[in-house]
Coordinates of N, CA and C in Angstrom, one line a residue:
M286 N 96.8 100.8 88.2 CA 96.6 102.4 88.2 C 97.5 103.5 87.7
A287 N 97.1 103.9 86.6 CA 98.2 104.7 85.6 C 98.5 106.1 86.9
A288 N 97.8 106.3 87.3 CA 97.7 107.6 88.4 C 97.1 107.5 89.7
W289 N 98.2 107.9 90.5 CA 97.6 107.9 92.0 C 97.5 109.3 92.5
A290 N 96.1 109.2 92.5 CA 95.5 110.7 93.2 C 95.3 110.9 94.5
V291 N 95.8 111.2 95.3 CA 95.1 111.6 96.6 C 94.4 113.0 96.6
L292 N 93.0 112.9 96.6 CA 91.9 114.2 96.7 C 91.6 114.5 97.9
L293 N 92.8 115.1 98.6 CA 92.4 115.8 99.9 C 91.3 116.7 100.4
G294 N 90.8 117.2 99.7 CA 90.1 118.0 99.8 C 90.2 119.3 100.2
L295 N 91.2 119.7 100.3 CA 92.3 121.0 100.9 C 91.7 121.9 100.3
P296 N 91.8 123.3 101.0 CA 91.7 124.6 100.3 C 93.0 125.0 99.8
T297 N 92.2 125.4 98.7 CA 93.3 126.3 98.0 C 94.1 127.5 98.4
A298 N 93.5 128.2 99.4 CA 94.0 129.1 99.8 C 95.8 128.9 100.0
R299 N 96.4 130.0 100.0 CA 98.0 129.9 100.4 C 98.1 130.0 101.9
P300 N 99.2 129.8 102.8 CA 99.6 129.8 104.0 C 99.8 131.2 104.2
A301 N 99.2 131.8 105.2 CA 99.3 133.0 105.2 C 101.0 134.0 105.1
S302 N 102.0 133.3 105.5 CA 103.4 133.8 105.4 C 103.8 133.5 103.6
A303 N 102.8 133.0 102.7 CA 103.7 132.8 101.6 C 102.8 134.0 100.6
Q304 N 103.4 134.4 99.3 CA 103.0 135.2 98.7 C 102.0 134.5 97.9
Q305 N 100.6 135.4 97.6 CA 99.5 134.5 96.9 C 99.7 134.9 95.3
T306 N 99.2 134.1 94.9 CA 99.4 133.9 93.1 C 98.3 133.4 92.8
D307 N 97.7 133.9 91.4 CA 96.5 133.0 90.7 C 97.0 132.0 89.5
A308 N 98.5 132.0 89.6 CA 98.9 131.0 88.5 C 99.3 129.8 89.2
P309 N 98.9 128.7 88.8 CA 99.9 127.4 89.6 C 101.3 127.6 89.6
G310 N 102.2 127.2 89.8 CA 103.4 126.3 89.4 C 104.1 127.7 89.8
V311 N 103.8 128.6 90.0 CA 104.8 129.8 90.6 C 105.7 129.8 91.8
A312 N 107.0 130.1 91.4 CA 107.8 129.7 92.8 C 107.7 131.0 93.7
E313 N 107.8 130.8 95.1 CA 107.6 131.8 96.1 C 109.3 132.2 96.0
P314 N 109.1 133.4 95.9 CA 110.4 134.2 95.8 C 111.2 134.3 96.9
N315 N 110.6 134.1 98.3 CA 111.4 134.3 99.5 C 111.5 133.0 100.4
L316 N 110.3 132.2 99.9 CA 110.5 130.7 100.4 C 111.4 129.6 99.9
G317 N 111.3 130.0 98.1 CA 111.7 129.0 97.6 C 110.8 128.0 96.9
I318 N 110.0 127.9 97.6 CA 108.9 126.8 97.3 C 107.8 127.0 96.2
V319 N 107.9 126.2 95.5 CA 106.8 126.1 94.2 C 105.0 126.0 95.0
Q320 N 104.5 126.8 94.5 CA 102.9 126.9 95.0 C 102.3 126.4 93.4
S321 N 101.5 125.1 93.4 CA 100.8 124.6 92.8 C 99.4 123.6 93.1
A322 N 98.4 123.8 92.3 CA 97.3 123.0 92.6 C 97.9 121.3 92.6
I323 N 98.7 121.3 91.7 CA 98.7 119.9 91.0 C 100.1 119.8 91.7
L324 N 100.4 118.4 92.4 CA 101.5 118.2 93.0 C 101.8 116.7 92.5
T325 N 103.1 116.6 92.4 CA 103.4 114.8 92.0 C 104.3 114.3 93.2
I326 N 104.6 113.0 93.2 CA 105.1 111.9 94.3 C 105.2 110.8 93.3
D327 N 106.5 110.5 93.8 CA 107.1 109.0 93.5 C 106.8 107.9 94.8
R328 N 105.6 107.4 94.9 CA 105.4 106.8 95.8 C 106.5 105.2 96.3
D329 N 107.0 104.7 95.4 CA 107.9 103.6 95.2 C 109.3 104.5 96.1
L330 N 109.6 105.6 95.5 CA 110.9 106.1 96.0 C 110.4 106.6 98.0
L331 N 108.9 107.3 98.0 CA 109.0 107.6 99.1 C 108.7 106.6 100.1
F332 N 108.8 105.6 99.8 CA 108.7 104.6 100.7 C 109.9 103.8 101.1
R333 N 110.6 103.5 99.9 CA 112.1 102.8 100.0 C 113.2 103.8 100.5
Q334 N 112.9 105.1 100.2 CA 113.8 106.1 100.8 C 113.9 106.6 102.3
S335 N 112.8 106.6 102.5 CA 112.6 107.0 103.6 C 113.3 105.9 105.2
L336 N 113.5 106.7 106.1 CA 113.9 105.9 106.9 C 112.9 104.8 107.6
Y337 N 111.6 105.3 107.4 CA 110.3 103.8 107.9 C 110.6 103.0 106.9
G338 N 110.5 103.1 105.5 CA 110.7 102.6 104.7 C 111.9 101.7 104.7
K339 N 112.6 102.1 104.9 CA 114.2 101.4 104.9 C 114.1 100.2 106.1
R340 N 113.6 100.8 107.3 CA 113.4 99.7 108.3 C 112.6 98.8 108.0
I341 N 111.4 98.9 107.1 CA 110.6 97.6 106.6 C 111.0 96.9 106.0
L342 N 111.8 97.3 104.8 CA 112.2 96.4 104.1 C 113.4 95.7 104.7
A343 N 114.4 96.4 105.5 CA 115.3 95.6 106.0 C 114.5 94.6 106.6
E344 N 113.4 94.7 107.8 CA 113.1 93.6 108.7 C 112.3 92.5 107.9
L345 N 111.7 93.0 106.8 CA 111.2 92.0 105.5 C 112.4 91.1 105.0
E346 N 113.6 91.6 104.4 CA 114.7 90.7 103.9 C 115.2 90.1 105.1
V347 N 115.2 90.2 106.0 CA 115.9 89.2 107.1 C 114.6 88.1 106.7
E348 N 113.4 88.0 107.4 CA 112.5 87.5 107.1 C 112.6 86.2 105.7
R349 N 112.7 87.2 104.6 CA 113.2 86.4 103.3 C 114.1 85.7 103.5
R350 N 115.2 86.0 103.9 CA 116.5 84.8 104.0 C 116.0 83.8 105.2
R351 N 115.7 84.1 106.1 CA 115.1 83.0 107.0 C 114.1 82.3 106.4
L352 N 113.4 82.3 105.8 CA 112.6 81.4 104.9 C 113.1 80.8 103.7
A353 N 113.9 81.4 102.9 CA 115.2 80.9 102.2 C 115.9 79.9 102.7
S354 N 116.6 79.9 103.9 CA 117.6 79.4 104.5 C 116.3 78.1 105.4
E355 N 115.3 78.3 105.5 CA 114.7 77.2 106.3 C 114.1 76.2 104.9
A356 N 114.0 76.6 104.0 CA 113.8 75.7 102.7 C 114.7 75.1 102.3
R357 N 115.9 75.4 102.3 CA 117.2 74.6 101.9 C 117.2 73.7 102.8
K358 N 117.2 74.0 104.3 CA 117.6 73.1 105.1 C 116.5 71.9 104.9
V359 N 115.2 71.9 104.8 CA 114.1 71.1 104.6 C 114.6 70.2 103.4
D360 N 114.7 70.8 102.3 CA 115.9 70.3 101.1 C 116.7 69.4 101.4
A361 N 117.4 69.9 102.1 CA 118.7 68.9 102.3 C 118.0 67.5 103.3
A362 N 117.3 67.7 104.2 CA 116.8 66.9 105.1 C 115.9 65.9 104.4
L363 N 115.5 66.3 103.4 CA 114.6 65.6 102.3 C 115.2 64.7 101.4
A364 N 116.6 65.2 101.2 CA 117.3 64.3 100.0 C 117.6 63.3 101.3
A365 N 118.4 63.8 101.9 CA 118.9 62.5 103.0 C 118.1 61.8 103.7
E366 N 116.8 61.9 104.1 CA 115.7 61.0 103.9 C 115.5 59.6 102.7
E367 N 115.7 60.4 102.0 CA 115.8 59.5 100.8 C 116.7 59.4 100.3
N368 N 117.8 59.1 100.3 CA 119.0 58.3 100.4 C 119.0 56.8 101.2
T369 N 118.4 57.7 102.6 CA 118.2 56.7 103.6 C 117.2 55.3 103.1
L370 N 116.1 56.1 102.5 CA 115.1 55.2 102.4 C 115.6 53.9 101.2
T371 N 116.4 54.6 100.2 CA 116.6 53.8 99.3 C 117.8 52.9 99.7
E372 N 118.6 53.3 100.6 CA 119.6 52.3 101.1 C 118.8 51.0 102.0
Q373 N 117.3 51.4 103.1 CA 117.2 50.3 103.3 C 116.5 49.4 102.5
R374 N 116.0 50.0 101.0 CA 115.0 49.4 100.1 C 115.2 47.6 100.3
A375 N 117.0 47.4 100.3 CA 117.4 45.9 100.1 C 117.1 45.2 101.2
T376 N 116.8 45.7 102.6 CA 116.8 44.6 103.8 C 115.2 45.0 104.0
L377 N 114.5 45.6 103.6 CA 113.0 45.6 103.9 C 112.0 44.7 102.9
S378 N 110.7 44.2 103.6 CA 110.3 43.8 102.5 C 109.3 44.6 101.5
A379 N 108.9 44.2 100.6 CA 108.4 45.1 99.8 C 106.9 45.6 100.3
T380 N 106.4 44.9 101.2 CA 105.2 45.7 101.9 C 105.7 47.0 103.2
E381 N 107.1 46.4 103.6 CA 107.4 47.4 104.8 C 108.1 49.0 103.9
F382 N 108.8 48.6 102.9 CA 109.4 49.6 101.9 C 108.2 50.6 101.0
R383 N 107.1 49.8 101.0 CA 106.0 50.5 100.6 C 105.4 51.5 101.5
T384 N 105.0 50.9 102.5 CA 104.7 51.7 103.8 C 105.6 53.1 104.4
L385 N 106.7 52.7 104.1 CA 107.8 54.0 104.4 C 108.0 54.7 103.4
A386 N 107.8 54.6 102.1 CA 107.7 55.7 100.5 C 106.5 55.8 100.7
D387 N 105.3 55.8 101.1 CA 104.4 56.0 101.0 C 104.4 57.4 102.0
A388 N 104.7 57.0 103.1 CA 104.6 57.8 104.1 C 105.7 59.0 104.0
F389 N 106.7 58.7 103.5 CA 107.8 59.7 102.6 C 106.9 60.8 101.5
D390 N 106.5 60.1 100.6 CA 105.8 60.9 99.7 C 104.9 61.8 99.7
A391 N 103.8 61.4 101.4 CA 103.1 62.5 101.8 C 103.8 63.4 102.4
K392 N 104.5 63.1 103.5 CA 105.3 64.3 103.7 C 105.8 65.4 102.7
V393 N 106.6 64.9 101.5 CA 107.5 65.7 100.4 C 106.1 66.4 100.2
K394 N 105.0 65.8 100.1 CA 103.8 66.6 99.4 C 103.5 67.5 100.5
R395 N 103.2 67.6 101.6 CA 102.8 68.3 102.5 C 103.6 69.7 102.9
L396 N 105.1 69.2 102.6 CA 105.7 70.5 103.0 C 106.0 71.3 101.6
R397 N 105.6 70.8 100.4 CA 105.7 71.4 98.9 C 104.6 72.1 99.3
E398 N 103.3 72.1 100.0 CA 101.7 72.9 99.9 C 102.2 73.6 100.7
E399 N 103.1 73.8 101.7 CA 103.3 74.7 103.0 C 104.1 75.8 102.4
R400 N 105.0 75.4 101.4 CA 105.6 76.3 101.0 C 105.1 77.6 100.3
P401 N 104.3 77.5 99.1 CA 103.5 78.9 98.7 C 102.9 79.4 99.5
A402 N 102.2 78.6 100.7 CA 101.5 79.4 101.9 C 102.1 80.5 102.4
Q403 N 103.6 80.0 102.6 CA 104.3 81.1 103.3 C 104.7 81.7 102.6
E404 N 105.0 81.9 101.3 CA 105.5 82.8 100.1 C 104.2 83.8 100.3
Q405 N 103.0 83.6 100.2 CA 101.7 84.3 100.2 C 101.9 85.2 101.6
E406 N 102.6 84.3 102.6 CA 102.3 85.4 104.0 C 103.5 86.3 103.8
F407 N 104.2 86.0 103.3 CA 105.5 86.9 103.2 C 104.8 88.3 102.4
T408 N 104.1 87.5 101.2 CA 103.8 89.0 100.3 C 103.0 89.8 100.8
R409 N 102.3 89.1 101.5 CA 100.6 89.7 102.0 C 101.1 90.6 103.6
R410 N 102.1 90.5 104.2 CA 102.8 91.1 105.5 C 103.4 92.6 104.4
F411 N 104.5 92.2 103.1 CA 105.0 93.0 102.6 C 103.7 94.4 102.5
E412 N 102.7 93.7 101.9 CA 101.8 94.9 101.3 C 101.0 95.4 102.3
Q413 N 100.9 94.5 103.7 CA 100.5 95.1 104.6 C 100.9 96.4 105.6
E414 N 102.5 96.2 105.1 CA 103.5 96.9 106.1 C 103.3 98.7 105.3
R415 N 103.1 98.0 103.9 CA 103.2 99.4 102.9 C 101.9 100.3 103.1
V416 N 100.7 99.5 102.8 CA 99.3 100.1 103.4 C 99.5 100.8 104.5
S417 N 99.9 100.4 105.7 CA 100.2 101.1 107.1 C 100.9 102.2 107.1
Y418 N 102.6 102.1 106.2 CA 103.2 103.3 105.7 C 102.3 104.5 105.6
F419 N 101.5 103.9 104.1 CA 100.7 105.3 103.7 C 99.9 105.8 104.3
E420 N 98.9 105.1 105.2 CA 98.0 105.6 106.1 C 98.6 106.5 107.2
K421 N 100.1 105.9 107.5 CA 100.5 107.1 108.6 C 100.9 108.3 108.3
I422 N 101.5 108.6 107.2 CA 102.3 109.2 106.5 C 101.1 110.6 106.1
G423 N 100.1 110.3 105.9 CA 99.0 110.9 105.4 C 99.1 112.5 105.8
A424 N 98.8 112.8 106.9 CA 99.3 114.0 107.6 C 100.2 114.7 107.3
V425 N 101.1 114.1 107.1 CA 102.2 114.8 106.5 C 102.1 115.5 104.9
L426 N 102.0 114.1 104.3 CA 101.4 114.7 103.0 C 100.5 115.9 102.9
G427 N 99.9 115.8 103.6 CA 98.2 117.1 103.9 C 99.1 118.0 103.9
A428 N 100.0 118.8 104.9 CA 100.7 119.4 105.3 C 100.9 120.1 104.3
I429 N 101.9 119.0 103.7 CA 102.8 119.8 102.7 C 101.9 120.3 101.3
V430 N 101.0 119.6 101.1 CA 100.2 120.0 100.2 C 99.3 121.4 100.4
R431 N 99.1 121.8 101.9 CA 98.2 122.7 102.2 C 99.2 123.8 102.1
E432 N 100.5 124.1 102.3 CA 101.5 124.9 102.5 C 102.0 125.4 101.1
R433 N 101.7 124.3 100.3 CA 101.7 124.6 99.0 C 100.8 125.0 97.5
G434 N 99.8 125.2 98.3 CA 98.2 125.5 97.8 C 98.1 124.7 97.4
G435 N 98.2 122.8 97.2 CA 97.8 122.1 96.4 C 96.6 121.6 96.8
V436 N 95.6 120.8 95.6 CA 94.5 120.0 95.9 C 94.3 118.7 95.5
V437 N 95.4 118.0 95.0 CA 96.0 116.7 94.5 C 97.2 116.5 94.3
I438 N 97.7 115.2 94.4 CA 98.8 114.6 94.1 C 98.7 113.8 93.6
L439 N 99.1 113.5 92.3 CA 99.5 112.5 91.0 C 100.4 112.0 91.4
D440 N 100.6 110.5 91.0 CA 102.1 109.8 90.5 C 102.7 110.6 89.9
R441 N 103.8 110.7 90.1 CA 104.5 111.1 88.9 C 104.9 110.7 87.8
R442 N 104.6 109.5 87.4 CA 104.7 108.8 86.6 C 103.5 108.8 85.6
A443 N 102.9 109.6 85.9 CA 101.5 109.9 84.9 C 101.6 111.5 84.4
I444 N 102.8 112.3 85.0 CA 102.7 113.4 84.4 C 103.9 113.4 83.4
L445 N 103.5 113.5 81.6 CA 104.6 113.5 80.7 C 105.4 114.5 80.6
L446 N 105.4 115.9 81.1 CA 105.9 117.1 81.1 C 105.4 118.1 81.9
T447 N 106.5 118.9 82.6 CA 106.1 120.1 83.3 C 107.0 120.9 83.0
T448 N 106.6 122.4 83.1 CA 107.6 123.5 83.5 C 107.9 123.9 84.2
Q449 N 107.8 123.6 85.5 CA 107.6 123.7 87.1 C 108.1 122.2 87.8
N450 N 108.9 122.4 89.0 CA 109.1 121.1 89.6 C 108.0 121.3 90.6
I451 N 107.3 120.4 90.3 CA 105.7 120.4 91.1 C 106.0 119.2 92.1
D452 N 107.3 118.2 92.0 CA 107.4 117.2 92.5 C 107.7 117.3 94.5
I453 N 107.1 116.5 94.8 CA 107.3 116.6 96.4 C 107.9 115.7 97.0
T454 N 108.3 114.7 96.4 CA 109.3 113.2 97.0 C 110.1 113.6 98.0
D455 N 111.1 114.4 97.5 CA 112.3 114.5 98.5 C 111.7 115.6 99.5
A456 N 110.9 116.2 99.2 CA 110.2 117.4 100.8 C 109.7 115.9 101.6
A457 N 109.0 115.4 101.2 CA 108.1 114.7 101.9 C 109.1 113.7 102.6
I458 N 109.7 112.8 102.2 CA 110.8 111.7 102.8 C 111.2 112.7 103.9
K459 N 112.0 114.0 103.4 CA 112.8 115.0 104.7 C 111.9 115.0 106.1
R460 N 110.4 115.4 105.5 CA 109.5 115.4 106.7 C 109.0 114.3 107.5
I461 N 109.0 113.2 106.5 CA 108.2 111.9 107.3 C 109.6 111.6 107.9
D462 N 110.9 111.6 107.5 CA 111.7 111.1 108.8 C 112.0 112.2 109.8
A463 N 111.8 113.2 109.9 CA 111.7 114.1 110.6 C 110.6 114.0 112.0
Q464 N 109.4 113.5 111.9 CA 108.5 113.6 112.4 C 108.0 112.2 112.9
L465 N 108.4 110.7 111.9 CA 108.1 109.5 112.0 C 109.4 108.7 112.1
G466 N 110.3 109.1 112.3 CA 112.1 108.7 112.2 C 111.7 107.2 111.3
D467 N 112.1 106.1 112.0 CA 112.0 104.6 111.3 C 110.5 104.0 111.7
G468 N 109.7 104.7 112.2 CA 108.1 104.1 112.7 C 108.5 102.9 113.8
S469 N 109.7 102.4 114.2 CA 109.2 101.4 114.9 C 109.1 102.0 116.9
L470 N 108.9 103.3 117.0 CA 108.7 104.0 118.4 C 107.9 105.0 118.3
G471 N 106.8 104.7 116.5 CA 106.0 105.7 116.6 C 106.7 107.3 116.7
P472 N 105.9 108.2 116.4 CA 106.3 110.1 116.4 C 107.4 110.3 117.4
T473 N 107.7 109.6 118.6 CA 108.6 109.9 119.2 C 110.2 109.6 119.1
N474 N 110.3 108.9 118.2 CA 111.5 108.0 117.2 C 112.2 109.2 116.8
A475 N 111.5 110.0 116.8 CA 112.6 111.2 115.5 C 112.3 112.5 116.1
P476 N 113.4 113.2 116.3 CA 113.7 114.6 116.4 C 112.0 115.6 116.0
D477 N 111.9 116.6 116.7 CA 110.4 117.4 116.3 C 110.8 117.6 114.9
A478 N 109.7 117.6 114.1 CA 109.5 118.2 112.8 C 110.0 119.7 112.9
P479 N 110.3 120.5 112.0 CA 110.5 122.1 111.9 C 108.9 122.8 111.8
A480 N 109.2 123.9 112.5 CA 107.3 124.4 112.6 C 107.3 125.1 111.3
T481 N 108.2 125.5 110.5 CA 108.2 126.0 109.5 C 108.2 125.4 108.0
P482 N 107.9 125.5 106.9 CA 108.2 124.6 105.7 C 109.6 125.0 105.7
E483 N 110.3 124.4 105.0 CA 112.2 124.3 104.8 C 112.1 125.1 103.1
A484 N 112.9 125.6 103.3 CA 113.4 126.8 102.0 C 113.9 126.0 100.8
T485 N 114.0 125.0 101.5 CA 115.4 123.8 100.3 C 114.6 122.4 100.1
D486 N 113.1 122.6 100.4 CA 112.4 121.3 100.0 C 112.4 120.7 98.7
N487 N 112.4 121.4 97.5 CA 112.9 120.9 96.5 C 114.2 121.7 95.8

């Protein structure tokens, strides 16, 4: 999808502490925060640069390396077994050799069929982790949207040109890190989030 939009259904009214303005994209002189009905975000950076996302990616990388190591060990074992079978051929009858060869071929086929399934499971887990992450940060994004008087978040890649800094990726990462940490222990795994929006969100 070219544009990722989260229609949050949030009121466009500004927080009581923010100066009211009818024109979207006008920076608040006191808070240093841009007020805009339309905000943008980079989903990939939001995931990969947050503590939560980094922890997930690190765990998945460990799993990827484990699978790759197991695959190499299996391939080495099959190669050794094939060499042994070849060496035994001279001492076995044709029937005995064919029985062993057929069993070896069946084993190779089974292992080759299992490997794509393992890769698919790895991909499924990665996608599941991403979905769970974005579900958990919904409230954080919603709070930022309300603070900025927004009603929609679009994928930054869908915006060709803007005269205002309406991207909230960096601000969202800071808030997510503060409230969720790396996500391994839930919200208590990080220090308390600030009670008021930071003046340097963008």
